[in-house]
Amino acid sequence: MDEQLYIDNKFPSYQIIELLSDNPTSRVFLSEREDKLYVIKQQPRQFCFLKNPAALCELEHPGLPKIIDFFETDESFFYSYEYINGVTLTDAYESGLITTGAAVAITEKLCAIVSYLHGKSLLHCDIKPDNIIINGDNVYLIDFGIAHFYDKNGGSETALIGTEGFVTPELGYRKTDYRADVYSLGMVLFYLLTGSMDIKELSERVSDRALRDIVGRAANYEVGKRYKNVAKLQSALEKYRKGTTYRPFFAAIIAAALALCFMAGGLILPALKESLGERFGSEQTTVYEFSDPIIEQAIRLNLGKTAEEPVYPHELLGVESIFIAEDKAFATWEEQDSYCSKYNDGSLSPRYEKFVSTADLAACKNIKSLNIQYNSLEDISFLNEHIHLRALMLDYTGVNDISVIRNFSMLNSLGLSGCPVSDLSPIKDCPMIEHLNLNHVIADNFDFAVPGKSFAGLSIGYVNYDRFISELSGITVDSLFLDGCGLTGFDLFPDLTVTEALIARNNNLSSTEGSERILAAGAQLVLE
């Protein structure tokens, strides 16, 4: 394709991983450079509303992806920017993790980002949950596909491009200004509070008068009735959160209620405190209730939380690593690996502990490294939406179906030793896998590699060679480990290349004859 040639020529240091989206207004690629992920976007000129797109490279804000490179052709603009890891606000909302307090806090942070853009005379014009990324307490705004610089002397915009429900209603009919983004921010807040995009339902869907007034003013159909700028909206949200909004109105009610408390034996005050905490936007949210004690311990270790400290639902989005072996949780992979080394000599029988529930893991949608060993875990379908996984180690568990990993385009390491996996073919749909451990795997189908595939490390042990040897044809491996596979000679090996080391232990290889056929120059051969 022409666009691919442009990318290869102009971005030679980027390796294209996959096409993320393809529509008439843009094409978006996921790429990698020096072990970091980047997004490359190609936008046809007719769908770019920036007079100087290269100016986006000058944006510097912690809530925006840093644009790295930019170039243009006669037909399109191309730019690369940092890949923002996290979950979209849409996914976070649908997971039930957004409380009223979180919705207000997120919108406040968005206001700060948009205020920065407006300070650069830039209107985003496509603020919506799908363009907002959440990672722990961090909020990011992405996608400048229909952004444009504000020109008070310019004419009306005629392009009707945007997302229905979030785009300002005057777009395409009159000139827009900064209040277009104010409207979108108001609609994002309304969506987080209700799940609806029909602002006509505001009065019946948002019972909190103070918050209803803020949303109603921000997302008003009439431009002149909205907040004059984003800073005004941010200030209103801050006052709400701190409990200052409408406080004078409630002063008399509070005083009267306090008097009634004494007459009612103090039964009213707790309820009043709870009501006021919700009313005035308290940052405290409902404490998350864990379903499994082992997983709870692992999550607390990753978050740095003691057993006594509360964990709130939104904090689960900040969990990036889980380390569990048997019924024990660990803070690092090194600790877990050291604990599991006791099984190396074969003198011990593994303890296969069972989780009460995997619901806690399902709620941690930003996990990058999930390591569960010597556990009776069988079903990993709960990982369906965990698209950010880079390492998945399931050694000596009961997992027998790995079809869910087809969703993990960034998966780099996979451990399945001792698993009764029936079909390994989903591995072929994970282009980023470099480290694969298949010791003691009892698979009906060892179809896990495609010709031309490269592995940094591949380990197959105690599986008879005739079940997998043909799958090595046409691949390149830096370090290949083959333990107890019944190999008797190098003539059995297909056309493969080992670049660093071939370690073959507990086989019947008595001679190195023929090994030069598969070993690259300088590669080591270890026979034990």
PDB file of N, CA and C in Angstrom, residues 33 56 67 78 82 84 95 127-128 143 148 158 201 206 210 221 227 252 270 279 342-343 373 387 390 397 429 457 470:
ATOM      1  N   ARG A  33       9.224   1.068  18.582  1.00  0.00           N
ATOM      2  CA  ARG A  33      10.567   1.554  18.333  1.00  0.00           C
ATOM      3  C   ARG A  33      11.352   1.509  19.630  1.00  0.00           C
ATOM      4  N   LEU A  56       1.283  20.724  16.247  1.00  0.00           N
ATOM      5  CA  LEU A  56       0.914  19.777  17.307  1.00  0.00           C
ATOM      6  C   LEU A  56       2.150  19.232  18.010  1.00  0.00           C
ATOM      7  N   ILE A  67       3.617  14.162  20.706  1.00  0.00           N
ATOM      8  CA  ILE A  67       3.777  13.900  19.276  1.00  0.00           C
ATOM      9  C   ILE A  67       5.263  13.952  18.948  1.00  0.00           C
ATOM     10  N   PHE A  78       1.040  12.667   8.169  1.00  0.00           N
ATOM     11  CA  PHE A  78       1.416  11.546   9.021  1.00  0.00           C
ATOM     12  C   PHE A  78       2.073  12.091  10.278  1.00  0.00           C
ATOM     13  N   GLU A  82       3.253   9.140  21.256  1.00  0.00           N
ATOM     14  CA  GLU A  82       3.383   8.129  22.297  1.00  0.00           C
ATOM     15  C   GLU A  82       2.104   7.311  22.439  1.00  0.00           C
ATOM     16  N   ILE A  84      -0.465   5.707  24.685  1.00  0.00           N
ATOM     17  CA  ILE A  84      -0.903   5.903  26.067  1.00  0.00           C
ATOM     18  C   ILE A  84      -1.521   4.610  26.579  1.00  0.00           C
ATOM     19  N   SER A  95     -17.441  -0.844  33.184  1.00  0.00           N
ATOM     20  CA  SER A  95     -17.002  -1.785  34.214  1.00  0.00           C
ATOM     21  C   SER A  95     -17.605  -1.470  35.573  1.00  0.00           C
ATOM     22  N   ILE A 127     -14.078  15.677  22.019  1.00  0.00           N
ATOM     23  CA  ILE A 127     -13.946  15.173  23.385  1.00  0.00           C
ATOM     24  C   ILE A 127     -15.077  14.184  23.645  1.00  0.00           C
ATOM     25  N   LYS A 128     -14.718  12.949  23.881  1.00  0.00           N
ATOM     26  CA  LYS A 128     -15.703  11.883  24.114  1.00  0.00           C
ATOM     27  C   LYS A 128     -15.021  10.779  24.913  1.00  0.00           C
ATOM     28  N   ASP A 143      -6.319  11.967  20.333  1.00  0.00           N
ATOM     29  CA  ASP A 143      -6.956  12.118  19.033  1.00  0.00           C
ATOM     30  C   ASP A 143      -7.288  13.570  18.684  1.00  0.00           C
ATOM     31  N   HIS A 148      -8.880  22.127  15.500  1.00  0.00           N
ATOM     32  CA  HIS A 148      -8.485  23.265  14.669  1.00  0.00           C
ATOM     33  C   HIS A 148      -8.171  24.470  15.550  1.00  0.00           C
ATOM     34  N   THR A 158     -17.996  24.388   8.192  1.00  0.00           N
ATOM     35  CA  THR A 158     -19.055  23.722   7.434  1.00  0.00           C
ATOM     36  C   THR A 158     -18.995  22.214   7.576  1.00  0.00           C
ATOM     37  N   GLU A 201     -32.888  14.309  29.418  1.00  0.00           N
ATOM     38  CA  GLU A 201     -33.199  13.500  30.597  1.00  0.00           C
ATOM     39  C   GLU A 201     -32.491  13.998  31.858  1.00  0.00           C
ATOM     40  N   VAL A 206     -30.348  13.084  36.989  1.00  0.00           N
ATOM     41  CA  VAL A 206     -29.386  13.601  37.968  1.00  0.00           C
ATOM     42  C   VAL A 206     -30.163  14.273  39.084  1.00  0.00           C
ATOM     43  N   ALA A 210     -27.078  20.609  42.674  1.00  0.00           N
ATOM     44  CA  ALA A 210     -25.854  21.345  42.369  1.00  0.00           C
ATOM     45  C   ALA A 210     -25.166  20.781  41.131  1.00  0.00           C
ATOM     46  N   TYR A 221     -27.872  23.902  25.143  1.00  0.00           N
ATOM     47  CA  TYR A 221     -27.992  23.980  23.689  1.00  0.00           C
ATOM     48  C   TYR A 221     -27.653  25.371  23.183  1.00  0.00           C
ATOM     49  N   TYR A 227     -20.950  27.987  30.217  1.00  0.00           N
ATOM     50  CA  TYR A 227     -19.818  28.633  30.859  1.00  0.00           C
ATOM     51  C   TYR A 227     -18.998  29.335  29.780  1.00  0.00           C
ATOM     52  N   ALA A 252     -29.168  26.346  57.394  1.00  0.00           N
ATOM     53  CA  ALA A 252     -30.306  26.259  58.322  1.00  0.00           C
ATOM     54  C   ALA A 252     -30.747  24.813  58.502  1.00  0.00           C
ATOM     55  N   PRO A 270     -25.631  10.307  61.699  1.00  0.00           N
ATOM     56  CA  PRO A 270     -24.880   9.489  60.747  1.00  0.00           C
ATOM     57  C   PRO A 270     -25.452   9.558  59.331  1.00  0.00           C
ATOM     58  N   ARG A 279     -23.607  14.590  48.766  1.00  0.00           N
ATOM     59  CA  ARG A 279     -24.089  15.831  48.167  1.00  0.00           C
ATOM     60  C   ARG A 279     -22.964  16.768  47.785  1.00  0.00           C
ATOM     61  N   LYS A 342      11.600 -24.501  44.556  1.00  0.00           N
ATOM     62  CA  LYS A 342      11.606 -25.698  45.403  1.00  0.00           C
ATOM     63  C   LYS A 342      11.119 -26.925  44.656  1.00  0.00           C
ATOM     64  N   TYR A 343      10.405 -26.718  43.536  1.00  0.00           N
ATOM     65  CA  TYR A 343       9.892 -27.847  42.774  1.00  0.00           C
ATOM     66  C   TYR A 343      10.859 -28.326  41.696  1.00  0.00           C
ATOM     67  N   GLN A 373       0.965 -19.424  39.175  1.00  0.00           N
ATOM     68  CA  GLN A 373       1.590 -20.736  39.039  1.00  0.00           C
ATOM     69  C   GLN A 373       1.141 -21.665  40.153  1.00  0.00           C
ATOM     70  N   ILE A 387      -6.541  -6.140  27.241  1.00  0.00           N
ATOM     71  CA  ILE A 387      -5.794  -6.045  25.988  1.00  0.00           C
ATOM     72  C   ILE A 387      -4.375  -5.526  26.179  1.00  0.00           C
ATOM     73  N   ARG A 390       1.229  -7.866  28.666  1.00  0.00           N
ATOM     74  CA  ARG A 390       2.505  -8.091  27.994  1.00  0.00           C
ATOM     75  C   ARG A 390       3.110  -9.435  28.413  1.00  0.00           C
ATOM     76  N   THR A 397      -0.963 -24.696  35.986  1.00  0.00           N
ATOM     77  CA  THR A 397      -2.351 -24.418  36.352  1.00  0.00           C
ATOM     78  C   THR A 397      -3.225 -25.388  35.562  1.00  0.00           C
ATOM     79  N   ASP A 429      -1.621 -15.982  16.624  1.00  0.00           N
ATOM     80  CA  ASP A 429      -2.311 -14.702  16.441  1.00  0.00           C
ATOM     81  C   ASP A 429      -1.771 -13.614  17.361  1.00  0.00           C
ATOM     82  N   GLY A 457      13.277 -16.481  23.203  1.00  0.00           N
ATOM     83  CA  GLY A 457      13.468 -17.676  24.004  1.00  0.00           C
ATOM     84  C   GLY A 457      12.316 -18.645  23.808  1.00  0.00           C
ATOM     85  N   SER A 470       8.179 -30.523  13.696  1.00  0.00           N
ATOM     86  CA  SER A 470       7.852 -29.906  12.396  1.00  0.00           C
ATOM     87  C   SER A 470       7.465 -28.444  12.549  1.00  0.00           C
TER      88      SER A 470
END
